[in-house]
Every structure is written in structure tokens, then in C-alpha cells.
Short mmCIF file of N, CA and C in Angstrom, two decimals:
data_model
loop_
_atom_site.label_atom_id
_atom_site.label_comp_id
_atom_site.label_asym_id
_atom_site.label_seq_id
_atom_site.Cartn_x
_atom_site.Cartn_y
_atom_site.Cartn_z
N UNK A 12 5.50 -9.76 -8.52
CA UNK A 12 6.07 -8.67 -9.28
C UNK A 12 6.47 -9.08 -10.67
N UNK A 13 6.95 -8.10 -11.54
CA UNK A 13 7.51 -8.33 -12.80
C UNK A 13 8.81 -9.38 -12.95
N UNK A 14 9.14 -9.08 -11.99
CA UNK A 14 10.83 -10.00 -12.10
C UNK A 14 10.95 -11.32 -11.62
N UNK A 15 9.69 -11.28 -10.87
CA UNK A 15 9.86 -12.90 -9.82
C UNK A 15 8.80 -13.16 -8.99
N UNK A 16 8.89 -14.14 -7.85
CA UNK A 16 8.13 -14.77 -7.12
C UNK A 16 8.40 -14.61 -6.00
N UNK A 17 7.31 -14.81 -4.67
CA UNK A 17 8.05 -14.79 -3.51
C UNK A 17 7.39 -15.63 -2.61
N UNK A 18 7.84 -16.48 -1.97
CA UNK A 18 7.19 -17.62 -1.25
C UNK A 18 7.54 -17.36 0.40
N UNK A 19 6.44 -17.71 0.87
CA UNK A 19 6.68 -18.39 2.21
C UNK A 19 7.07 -19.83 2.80
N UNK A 20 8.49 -20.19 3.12
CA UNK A 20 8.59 -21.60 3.28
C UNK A 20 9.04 -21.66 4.73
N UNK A 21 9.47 -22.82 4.63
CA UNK A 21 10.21 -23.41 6.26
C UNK A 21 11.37 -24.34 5.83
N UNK A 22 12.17 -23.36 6.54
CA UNK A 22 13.56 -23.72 6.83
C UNK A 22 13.66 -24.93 7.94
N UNK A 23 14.15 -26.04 7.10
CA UNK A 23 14.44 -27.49 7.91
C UNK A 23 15.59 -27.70 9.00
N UNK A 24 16.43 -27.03 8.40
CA UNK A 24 17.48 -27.08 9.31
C UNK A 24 17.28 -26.06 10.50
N UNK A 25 17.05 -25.05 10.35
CA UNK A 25 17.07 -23.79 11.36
C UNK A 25 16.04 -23.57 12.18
N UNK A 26 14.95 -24.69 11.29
CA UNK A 26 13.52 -24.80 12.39
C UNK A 26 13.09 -23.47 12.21
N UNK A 27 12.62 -22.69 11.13
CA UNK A 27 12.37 -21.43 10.75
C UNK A 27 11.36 -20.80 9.62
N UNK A 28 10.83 -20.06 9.66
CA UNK A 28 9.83 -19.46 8.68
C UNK A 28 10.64 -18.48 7.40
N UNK A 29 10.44 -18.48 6.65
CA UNK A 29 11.23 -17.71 5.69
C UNK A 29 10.79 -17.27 4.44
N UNK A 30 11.42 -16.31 3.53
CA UNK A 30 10.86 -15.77 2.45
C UNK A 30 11.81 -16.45 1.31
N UNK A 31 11.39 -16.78 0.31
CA UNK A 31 11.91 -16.81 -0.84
C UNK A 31 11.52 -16.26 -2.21
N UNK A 32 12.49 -15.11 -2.56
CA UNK A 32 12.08 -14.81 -3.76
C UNK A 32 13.01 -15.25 -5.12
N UNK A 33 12.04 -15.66 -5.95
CA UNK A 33 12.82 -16.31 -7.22
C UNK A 33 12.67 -15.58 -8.52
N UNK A 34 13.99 -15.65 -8.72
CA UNK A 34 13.86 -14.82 -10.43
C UNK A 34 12.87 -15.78 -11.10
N UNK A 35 11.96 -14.87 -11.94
CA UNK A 35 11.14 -15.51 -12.78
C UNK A 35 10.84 -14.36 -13.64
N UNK A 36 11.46 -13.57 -14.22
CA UNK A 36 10.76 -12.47 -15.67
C UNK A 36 9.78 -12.87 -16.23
N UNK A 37 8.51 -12.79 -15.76
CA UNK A 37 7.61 -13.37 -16.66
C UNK A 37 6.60 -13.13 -18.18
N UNK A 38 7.45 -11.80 -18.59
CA UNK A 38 7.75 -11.84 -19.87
C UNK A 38 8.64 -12.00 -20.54
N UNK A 39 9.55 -12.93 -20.02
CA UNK A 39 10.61 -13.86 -20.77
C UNK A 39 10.49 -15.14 -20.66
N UNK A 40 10.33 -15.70 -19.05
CA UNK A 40 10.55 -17.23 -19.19
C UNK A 40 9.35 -17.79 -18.82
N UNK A 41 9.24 -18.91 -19.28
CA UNK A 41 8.29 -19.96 -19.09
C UNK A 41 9.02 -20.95 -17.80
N UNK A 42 7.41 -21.63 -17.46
CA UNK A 42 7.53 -22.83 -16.38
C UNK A 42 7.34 -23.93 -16.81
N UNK A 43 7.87 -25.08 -16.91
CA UNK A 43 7.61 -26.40 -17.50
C UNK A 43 6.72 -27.07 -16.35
N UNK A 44 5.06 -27.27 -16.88
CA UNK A 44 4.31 -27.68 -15.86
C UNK A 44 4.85 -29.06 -14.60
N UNK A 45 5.12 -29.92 -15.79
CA UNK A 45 5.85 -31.30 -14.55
C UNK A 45 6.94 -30.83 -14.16
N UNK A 46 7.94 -30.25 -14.51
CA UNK A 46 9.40 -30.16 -13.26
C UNK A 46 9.55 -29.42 -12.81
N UNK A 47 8.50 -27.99 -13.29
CA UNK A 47 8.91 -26.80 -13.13
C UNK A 47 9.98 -25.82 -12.87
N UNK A 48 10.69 -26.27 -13.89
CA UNK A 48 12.17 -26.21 -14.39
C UNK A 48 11.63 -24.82 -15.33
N UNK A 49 12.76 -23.47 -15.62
CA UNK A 49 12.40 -22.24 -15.38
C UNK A 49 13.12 -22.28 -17.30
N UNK A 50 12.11 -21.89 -18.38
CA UNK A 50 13.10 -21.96 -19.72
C UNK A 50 12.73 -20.49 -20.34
N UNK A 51 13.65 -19.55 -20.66
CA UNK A 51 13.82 -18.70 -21.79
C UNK A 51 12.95 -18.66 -22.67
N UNK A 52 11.97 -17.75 -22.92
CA UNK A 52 11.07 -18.14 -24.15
C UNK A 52 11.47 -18.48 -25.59
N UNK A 53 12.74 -17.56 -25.80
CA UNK A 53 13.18 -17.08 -27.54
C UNK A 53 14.72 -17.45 -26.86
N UNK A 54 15.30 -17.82 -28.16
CA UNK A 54 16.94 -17.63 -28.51
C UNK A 54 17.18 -16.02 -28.52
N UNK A 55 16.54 -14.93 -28.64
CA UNK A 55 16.70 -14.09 -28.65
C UNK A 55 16.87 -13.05 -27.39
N UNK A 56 16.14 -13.45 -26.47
CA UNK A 56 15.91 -13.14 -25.09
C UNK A 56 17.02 -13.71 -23.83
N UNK A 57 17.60 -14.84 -24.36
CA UNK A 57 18.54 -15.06 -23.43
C UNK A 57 19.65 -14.32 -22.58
N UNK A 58 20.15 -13.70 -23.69
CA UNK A 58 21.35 -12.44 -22.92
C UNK A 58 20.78 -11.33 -22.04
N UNK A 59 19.60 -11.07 -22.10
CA UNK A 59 18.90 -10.11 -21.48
C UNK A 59 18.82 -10.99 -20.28
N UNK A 60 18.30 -11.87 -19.87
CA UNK A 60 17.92 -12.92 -19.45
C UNK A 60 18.72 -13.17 -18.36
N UNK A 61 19.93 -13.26 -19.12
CA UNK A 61 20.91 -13.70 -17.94
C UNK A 61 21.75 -12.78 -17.79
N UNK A 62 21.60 -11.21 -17.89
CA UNK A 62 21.82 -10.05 -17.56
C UNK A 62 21.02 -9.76 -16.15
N UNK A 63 19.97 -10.13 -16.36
CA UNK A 63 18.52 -9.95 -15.26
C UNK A 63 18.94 -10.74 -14.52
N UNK A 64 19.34 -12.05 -14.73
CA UNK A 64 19.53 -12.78 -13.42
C UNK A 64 20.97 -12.89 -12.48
N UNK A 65 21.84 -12.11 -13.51
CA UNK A 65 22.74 -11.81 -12.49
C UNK A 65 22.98 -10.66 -11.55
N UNK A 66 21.97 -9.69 -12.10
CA UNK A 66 21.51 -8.70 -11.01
C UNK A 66 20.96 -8.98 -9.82
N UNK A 67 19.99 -9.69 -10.21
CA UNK A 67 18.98 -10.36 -9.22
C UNK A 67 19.74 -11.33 -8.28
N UNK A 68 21.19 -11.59 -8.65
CA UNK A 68 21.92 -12.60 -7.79
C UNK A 68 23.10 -11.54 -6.86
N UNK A 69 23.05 -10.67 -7.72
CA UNK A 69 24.34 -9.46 -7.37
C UNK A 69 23.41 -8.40 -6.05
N UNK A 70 22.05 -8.16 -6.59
CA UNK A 70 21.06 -7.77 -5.38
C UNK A 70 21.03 -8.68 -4.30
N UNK A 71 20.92 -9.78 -4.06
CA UNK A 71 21.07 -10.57 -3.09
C UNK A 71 22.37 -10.52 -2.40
N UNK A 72 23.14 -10.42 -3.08
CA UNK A 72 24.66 -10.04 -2.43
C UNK A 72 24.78 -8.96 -1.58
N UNK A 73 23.98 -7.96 -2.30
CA UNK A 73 24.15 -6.39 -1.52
C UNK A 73 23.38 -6.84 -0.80
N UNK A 74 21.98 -6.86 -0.76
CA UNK A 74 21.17 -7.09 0.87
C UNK A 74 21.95 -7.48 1.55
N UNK A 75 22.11 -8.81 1.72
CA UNK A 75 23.02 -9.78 2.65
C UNK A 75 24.18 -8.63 3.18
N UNK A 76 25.26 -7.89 2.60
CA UNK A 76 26.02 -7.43 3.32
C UNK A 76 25.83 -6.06 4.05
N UNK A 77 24.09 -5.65 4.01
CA UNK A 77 23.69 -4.24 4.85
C UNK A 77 22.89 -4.98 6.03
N UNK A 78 23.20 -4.10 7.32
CA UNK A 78 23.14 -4.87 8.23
C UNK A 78 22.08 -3.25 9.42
N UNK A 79 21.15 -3.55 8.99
CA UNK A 79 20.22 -2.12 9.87
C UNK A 79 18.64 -3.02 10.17
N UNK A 80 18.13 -2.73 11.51
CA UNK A 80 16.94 -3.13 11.52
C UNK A 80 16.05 -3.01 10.85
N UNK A 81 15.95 -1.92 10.28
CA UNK A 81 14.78 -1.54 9.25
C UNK A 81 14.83 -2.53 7.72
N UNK A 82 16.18 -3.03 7.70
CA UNK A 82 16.27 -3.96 5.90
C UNK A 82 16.19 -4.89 6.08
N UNK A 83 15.08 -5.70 5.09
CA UNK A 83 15.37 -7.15 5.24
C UNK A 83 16.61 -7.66 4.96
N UNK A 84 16.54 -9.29 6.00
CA UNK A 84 17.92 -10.06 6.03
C UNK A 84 18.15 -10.90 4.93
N UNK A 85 18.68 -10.94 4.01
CA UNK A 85 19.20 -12.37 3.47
C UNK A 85 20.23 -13.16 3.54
N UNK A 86 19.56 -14.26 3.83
CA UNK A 86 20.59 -15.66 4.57
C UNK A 86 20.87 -16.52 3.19
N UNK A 87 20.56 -16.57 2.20
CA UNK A 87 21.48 -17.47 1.49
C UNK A 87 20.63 -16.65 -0.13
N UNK A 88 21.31 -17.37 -0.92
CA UNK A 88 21.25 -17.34 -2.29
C UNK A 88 21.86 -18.80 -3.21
N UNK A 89 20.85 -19.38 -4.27
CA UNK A 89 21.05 -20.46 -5.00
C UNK A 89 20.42 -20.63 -5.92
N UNK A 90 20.51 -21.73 -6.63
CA UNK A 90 20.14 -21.67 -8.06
C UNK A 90 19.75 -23.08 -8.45
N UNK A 91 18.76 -22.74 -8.71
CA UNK A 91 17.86 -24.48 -8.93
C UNK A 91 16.63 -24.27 -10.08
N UNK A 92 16.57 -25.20 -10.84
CA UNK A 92 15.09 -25.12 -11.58
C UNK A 92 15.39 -24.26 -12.91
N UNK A 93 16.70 -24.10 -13.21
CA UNK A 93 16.96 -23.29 -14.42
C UNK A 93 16.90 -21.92 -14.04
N UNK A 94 17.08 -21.25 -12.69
CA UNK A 94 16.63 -20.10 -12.68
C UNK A 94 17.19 -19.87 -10.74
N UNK A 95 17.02 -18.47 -10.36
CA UNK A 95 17.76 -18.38 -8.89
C UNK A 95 17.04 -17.52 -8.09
N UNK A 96 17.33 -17.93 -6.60
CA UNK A 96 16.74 -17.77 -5.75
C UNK A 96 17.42 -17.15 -4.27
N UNK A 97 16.67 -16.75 -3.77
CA UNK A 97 17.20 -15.92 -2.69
C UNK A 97 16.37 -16.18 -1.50
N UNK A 98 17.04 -16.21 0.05
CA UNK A 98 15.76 -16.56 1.10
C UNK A 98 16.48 -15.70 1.85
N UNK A 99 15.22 -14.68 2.42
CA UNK A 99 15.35 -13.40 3.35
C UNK A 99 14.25 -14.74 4.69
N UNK A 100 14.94 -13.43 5.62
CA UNK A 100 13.87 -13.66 6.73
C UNK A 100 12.61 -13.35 6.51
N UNK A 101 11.70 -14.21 7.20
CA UNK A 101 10.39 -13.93 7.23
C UNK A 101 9.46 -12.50 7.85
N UNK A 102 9.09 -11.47 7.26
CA UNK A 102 8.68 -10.74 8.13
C UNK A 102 7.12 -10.52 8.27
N UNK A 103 6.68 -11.26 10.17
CA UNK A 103 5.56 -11.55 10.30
C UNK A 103 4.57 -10.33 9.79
N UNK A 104 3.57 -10.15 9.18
CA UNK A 104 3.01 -8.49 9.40
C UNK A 104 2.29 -8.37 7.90
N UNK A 105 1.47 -7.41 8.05
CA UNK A 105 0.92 -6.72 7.09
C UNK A 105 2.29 -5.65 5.98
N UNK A 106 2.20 -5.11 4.84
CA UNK A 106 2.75 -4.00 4.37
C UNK A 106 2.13 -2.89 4.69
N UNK A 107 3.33 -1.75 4.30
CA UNK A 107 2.16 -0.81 4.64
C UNK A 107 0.89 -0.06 3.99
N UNK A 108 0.76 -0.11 2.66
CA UNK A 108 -0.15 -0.48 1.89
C UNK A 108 -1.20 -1.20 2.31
N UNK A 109 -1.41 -2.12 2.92
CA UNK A 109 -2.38 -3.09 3.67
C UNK A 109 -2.72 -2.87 4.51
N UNK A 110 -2.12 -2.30 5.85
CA UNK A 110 -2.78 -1.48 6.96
C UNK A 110 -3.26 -0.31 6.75
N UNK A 111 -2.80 0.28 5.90
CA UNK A 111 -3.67 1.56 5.83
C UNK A 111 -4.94 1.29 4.85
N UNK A 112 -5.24 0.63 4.04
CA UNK A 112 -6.42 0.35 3.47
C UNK A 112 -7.25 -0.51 4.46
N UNK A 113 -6.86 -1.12 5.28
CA UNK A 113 -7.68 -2.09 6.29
C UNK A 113 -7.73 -0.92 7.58
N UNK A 114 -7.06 -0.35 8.10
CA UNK A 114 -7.18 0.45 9.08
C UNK A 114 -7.78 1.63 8.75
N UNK A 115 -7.31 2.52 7.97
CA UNK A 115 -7.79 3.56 7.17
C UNK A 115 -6.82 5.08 7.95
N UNK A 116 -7.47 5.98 7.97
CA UNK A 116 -6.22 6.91 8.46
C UNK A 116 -5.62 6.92 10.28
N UNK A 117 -4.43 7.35 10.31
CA UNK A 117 -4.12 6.82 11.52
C UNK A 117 -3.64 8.39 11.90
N UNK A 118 -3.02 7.86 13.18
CA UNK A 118 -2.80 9.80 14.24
C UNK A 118 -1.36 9.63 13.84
N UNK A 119 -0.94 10.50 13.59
CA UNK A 119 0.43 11.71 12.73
C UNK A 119 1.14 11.29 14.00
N UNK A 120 1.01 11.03 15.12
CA UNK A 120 2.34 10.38 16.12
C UNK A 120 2.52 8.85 15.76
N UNK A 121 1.60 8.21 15.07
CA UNK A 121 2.17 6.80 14.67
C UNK A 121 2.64 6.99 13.42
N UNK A 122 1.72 7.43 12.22
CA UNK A 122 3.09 7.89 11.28
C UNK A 122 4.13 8.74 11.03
N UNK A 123 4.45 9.41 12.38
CA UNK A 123 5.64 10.34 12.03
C UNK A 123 6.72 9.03 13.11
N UNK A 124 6.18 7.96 13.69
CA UNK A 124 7.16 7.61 14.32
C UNK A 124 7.75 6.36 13.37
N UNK A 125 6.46 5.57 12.57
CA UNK A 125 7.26 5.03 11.61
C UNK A 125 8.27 5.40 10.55
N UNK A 126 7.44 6.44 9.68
CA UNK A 126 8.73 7.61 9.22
C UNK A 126 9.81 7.78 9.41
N UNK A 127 9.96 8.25 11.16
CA UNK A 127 11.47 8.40 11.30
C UNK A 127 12.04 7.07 11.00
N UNK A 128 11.58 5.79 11.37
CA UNK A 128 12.22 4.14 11.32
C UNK A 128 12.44 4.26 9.62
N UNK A 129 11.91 4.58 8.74
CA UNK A 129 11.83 4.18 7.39
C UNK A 129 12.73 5.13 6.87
N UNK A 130 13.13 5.96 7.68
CA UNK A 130 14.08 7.29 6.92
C UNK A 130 14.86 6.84 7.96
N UNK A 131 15.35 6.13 8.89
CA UNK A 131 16.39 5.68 9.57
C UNK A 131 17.39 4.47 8.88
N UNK A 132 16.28 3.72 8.11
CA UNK A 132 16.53 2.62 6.62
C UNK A 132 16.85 3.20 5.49
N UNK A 133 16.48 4.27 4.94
CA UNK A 133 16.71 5.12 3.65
C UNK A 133 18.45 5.82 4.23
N UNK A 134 18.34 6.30 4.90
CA UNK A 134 19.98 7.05 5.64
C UNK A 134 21.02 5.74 5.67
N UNK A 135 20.80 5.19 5.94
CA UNK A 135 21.76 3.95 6.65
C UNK A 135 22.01 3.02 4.94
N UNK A 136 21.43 2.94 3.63
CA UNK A 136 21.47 2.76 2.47
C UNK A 136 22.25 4.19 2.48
N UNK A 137 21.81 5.31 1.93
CA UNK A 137 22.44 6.32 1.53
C UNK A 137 24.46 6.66 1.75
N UNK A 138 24.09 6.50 2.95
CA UNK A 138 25.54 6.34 3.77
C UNK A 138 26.41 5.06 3.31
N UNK A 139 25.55 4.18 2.72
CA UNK A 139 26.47 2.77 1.76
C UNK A 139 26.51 3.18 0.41
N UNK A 140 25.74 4.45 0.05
CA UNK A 140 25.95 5.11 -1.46
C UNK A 140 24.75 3.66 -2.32
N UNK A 141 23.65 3.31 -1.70
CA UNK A 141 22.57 3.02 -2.53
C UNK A 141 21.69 3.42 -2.33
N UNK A 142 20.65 3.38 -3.36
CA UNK A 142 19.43 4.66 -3.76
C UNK A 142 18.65 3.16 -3.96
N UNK A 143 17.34 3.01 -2.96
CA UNK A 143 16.34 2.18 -3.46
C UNK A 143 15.93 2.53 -4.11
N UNK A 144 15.32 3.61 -4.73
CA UNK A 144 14.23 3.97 -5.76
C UNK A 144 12.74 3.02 -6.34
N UNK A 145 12.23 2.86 -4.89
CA UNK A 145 11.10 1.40 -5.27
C UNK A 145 10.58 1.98 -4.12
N UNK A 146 10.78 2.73 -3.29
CA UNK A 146 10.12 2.88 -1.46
C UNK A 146 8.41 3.72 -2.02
N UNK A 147 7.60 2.62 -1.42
CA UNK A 147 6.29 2.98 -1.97
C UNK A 147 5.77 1.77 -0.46
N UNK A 148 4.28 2.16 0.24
CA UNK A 148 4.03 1.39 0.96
C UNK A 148 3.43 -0.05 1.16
N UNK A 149 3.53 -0.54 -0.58
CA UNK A 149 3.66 -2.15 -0.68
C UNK A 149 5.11 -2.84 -0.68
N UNK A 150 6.14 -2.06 -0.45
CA UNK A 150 7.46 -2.41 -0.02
C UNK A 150 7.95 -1.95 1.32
N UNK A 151 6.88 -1.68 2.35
CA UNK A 151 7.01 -1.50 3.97
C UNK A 151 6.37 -2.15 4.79
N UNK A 152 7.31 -3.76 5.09
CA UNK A 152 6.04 -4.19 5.67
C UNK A 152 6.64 -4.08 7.09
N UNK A 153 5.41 -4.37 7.60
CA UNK A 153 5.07 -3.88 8.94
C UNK A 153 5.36 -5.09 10.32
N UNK A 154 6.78 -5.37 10.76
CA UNK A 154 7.20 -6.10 11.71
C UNK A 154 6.44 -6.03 12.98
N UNK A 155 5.55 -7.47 13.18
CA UNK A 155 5.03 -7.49 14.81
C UNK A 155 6.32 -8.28 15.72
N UNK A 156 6.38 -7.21 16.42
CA UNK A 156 7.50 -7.86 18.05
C UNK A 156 6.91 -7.40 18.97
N UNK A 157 6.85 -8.67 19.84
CA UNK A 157 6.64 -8.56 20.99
C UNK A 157 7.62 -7.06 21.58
N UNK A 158 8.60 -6.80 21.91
CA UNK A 158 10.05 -5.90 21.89
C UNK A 158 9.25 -4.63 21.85
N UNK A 159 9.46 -4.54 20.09
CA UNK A 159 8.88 -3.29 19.71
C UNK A 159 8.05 -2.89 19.36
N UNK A 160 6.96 -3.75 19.43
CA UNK A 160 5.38 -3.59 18.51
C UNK A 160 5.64 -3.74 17.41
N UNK A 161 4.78 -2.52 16.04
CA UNK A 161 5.13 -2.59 15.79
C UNK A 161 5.89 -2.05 14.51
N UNK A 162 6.85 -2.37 13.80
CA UNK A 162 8.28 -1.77 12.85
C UNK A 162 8.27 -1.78 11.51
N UNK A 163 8.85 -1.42 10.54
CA UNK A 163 8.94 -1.12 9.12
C UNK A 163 10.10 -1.78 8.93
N UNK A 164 10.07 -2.72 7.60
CA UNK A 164 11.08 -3.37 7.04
C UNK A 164 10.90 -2.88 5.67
N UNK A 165 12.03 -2.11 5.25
CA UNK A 165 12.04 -2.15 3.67
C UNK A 165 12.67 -3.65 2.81
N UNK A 166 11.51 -3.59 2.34
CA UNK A 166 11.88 -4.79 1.33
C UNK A 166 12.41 -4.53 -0.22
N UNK A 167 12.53 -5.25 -0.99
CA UNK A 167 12.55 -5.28 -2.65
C UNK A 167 13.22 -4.28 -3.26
N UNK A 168 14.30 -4.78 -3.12
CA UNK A 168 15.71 -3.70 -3.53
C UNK A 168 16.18 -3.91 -5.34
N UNK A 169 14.80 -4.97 -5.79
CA UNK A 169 15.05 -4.84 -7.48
C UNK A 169 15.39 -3.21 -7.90
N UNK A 170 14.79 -2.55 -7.80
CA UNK A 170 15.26 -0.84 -8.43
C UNK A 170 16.12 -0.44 -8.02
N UNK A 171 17.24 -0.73 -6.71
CA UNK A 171 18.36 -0.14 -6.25
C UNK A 171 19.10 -0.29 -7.24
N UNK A 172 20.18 0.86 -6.91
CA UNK A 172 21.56 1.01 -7.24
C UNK A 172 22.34 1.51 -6.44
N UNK A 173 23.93 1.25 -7.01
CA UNK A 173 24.96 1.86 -6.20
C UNK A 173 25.31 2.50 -6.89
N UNK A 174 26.13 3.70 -5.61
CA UNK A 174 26.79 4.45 -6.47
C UNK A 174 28.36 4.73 -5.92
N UNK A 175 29.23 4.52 -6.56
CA UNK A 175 30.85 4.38 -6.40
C UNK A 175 30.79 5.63 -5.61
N UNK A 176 32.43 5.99 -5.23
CA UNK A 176 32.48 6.96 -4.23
C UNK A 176 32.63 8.39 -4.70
N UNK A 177 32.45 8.42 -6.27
CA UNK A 177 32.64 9.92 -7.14
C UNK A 177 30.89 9.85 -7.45
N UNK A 178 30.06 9.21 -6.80
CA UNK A 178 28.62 9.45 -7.19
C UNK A 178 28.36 9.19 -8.19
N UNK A 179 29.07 8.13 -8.85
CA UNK A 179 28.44 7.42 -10.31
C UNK A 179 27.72 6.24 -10.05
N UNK A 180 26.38 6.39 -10.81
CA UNK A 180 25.39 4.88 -10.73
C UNK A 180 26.06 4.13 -10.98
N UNK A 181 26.06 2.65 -10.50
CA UNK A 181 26.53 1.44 -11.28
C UNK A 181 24.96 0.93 -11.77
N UNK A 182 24.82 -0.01 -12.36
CA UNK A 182 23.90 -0.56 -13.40
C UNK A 182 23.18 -1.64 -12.50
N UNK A 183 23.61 -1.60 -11.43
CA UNK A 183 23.23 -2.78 -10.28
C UNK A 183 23.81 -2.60 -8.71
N UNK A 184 22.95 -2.88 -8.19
CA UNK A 184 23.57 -2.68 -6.49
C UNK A 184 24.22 -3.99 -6.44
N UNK A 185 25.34 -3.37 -5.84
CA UNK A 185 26.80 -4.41 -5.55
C UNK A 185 26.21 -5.22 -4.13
#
């Protein structure tokens, strides 16, 4: 995406698969090929810069404290390489964007049952007074469980906001 990166790694301690996404604006900062240490292009760009990345650290905050099957989890947040990072759980699966171009059209009882799951994730935000405004089906990916087959995880809460309890945007989801 525009704002960053997102990796698949493994968690050493927890014996675990995981996501990491890292601020990277990549029409602002550069990568230093050997350390790959994360630098500001311009003296001019910096305050923006680190406006962006404290959102992107303040978004990690809000994930982490919404707690619904349908949202991804994030388990930590840190800052390394000149630049910061966030690690959600791994979610095994296609998006939904990707199954439907590989599958092609499907029967109205499997997408009206994902639907309800993805508007069960949109309600359960709403009711915390945040507005994703990003829900498009390359941000639904598609959880395989054994359990439940399979599920919709909304991901990539960069476009969210909150909104206080008189219905005013804040400039960033808390």
C-alpha cells in the first residue's frame, strides 16, 4: 500500500506465524540499501512524516484494544530501522478480492452469509464510534478453520477514524 509494508514472519518465542506491517510512506521515505534503516527524503517532509507515523502507531493502539472475530488481532507494536511497526495475527486465506476473481461468481447463500460476518465487524466498530472507511474486498480476507470453514477478517484500518461521543471525527482512530 501507500503507507507501508506487510510481511509474513515467525514469531520465535510463541512458535507462531504472523503479519507485520511497517510504516514506510513511500513517497516520503527512502530505504538505505545495507541497513535498511528507514530516512525522510527532504527536511521539509519530516513533520508530515512523523504526523503519519504516529497515526500509524495510534492505529495499532486502537486495533489492539477491539476485540470481535471478524477484526484482525494486534499483539504488539515497535519501532526499529528509523521507522515502526506493528504485528497482527496471521490470517491463513485468500482476500476477498482474490476468491472471487479465482472462483468467479458464487450462490447469494454464501455471500449473504459472509455479509452478515462482515456487517457483524462493521456494527461492533460502529458501536466503538469508528468508521473504517477502506472496506473494499482486498481488505476481507478470507479465514480457513477447521471450526468454521470459512470467515472474513477485516483488515487495514489506515482510513479509520473515531468519533468522540457528540459524533465528532478525531483526525485518527484512538
Amino acid at each position: 500500500g501507500g503507507s507501508g509494508c506487510t510481511y509474513e514472519a515467525w514469531n520465535t518465542v510463541f512458535e507462531e506465524r504472523v503479519a507485520i506491517k511497517e510504516f514506510f510512506p513511500k513517497d516520503f521515505c527512502n530505504r538505505e540499501d545495507d541497513t535498511l534503516h528507514v530516512t525522510v527524503g527532504t527536511q521539509s517532509k519530516k513533520p508530515l512524516v512523523a504526523k503519519l507515523r504516529k497515526k500509524f502507531i495510534d492505529e495499532a493502539k486502537a486495533i489492539r484494544k477491539l476485540s470481535h472475530a471478524g477484526i484482525v488481532k494486534v499483539s504488539d507494536v515497535f519501532e526499529e530501522n528509523g521507522t515502526a511497526y506493528y504485528v497482527m495475527d496471521y490470517v491463513k486465506g485468500s482476500n476477498l478480492r482474490e476468491i472471487v476473481l479465482n472462483k468467479g461468481k458464487m450462490s447469494p447463500e454464501e455471500m449473504f452469509g459472509w455479509s452478515v460476518e462482515i456487517l457483524g465487524a462493521v456494527d461492533y466498530l460502529h458501536r466503538n464510534n469508528i468508521a473504517h472507511f477502506d472496506i473494499k474486498p482486498s481488505n476481507i480476507m478470507m479465514k480457513q478453520s477447521g471450526k468454521r470453514g470459512i470467515y472474513p477478517i477485516l483488515i487495514d484500518f489506515g482510513q479509520s477514524k473515531h468519533y468522540d461521543e457528540k459524533g465528532k471525527a478525531t483526525s485518527t482512530i484512538r
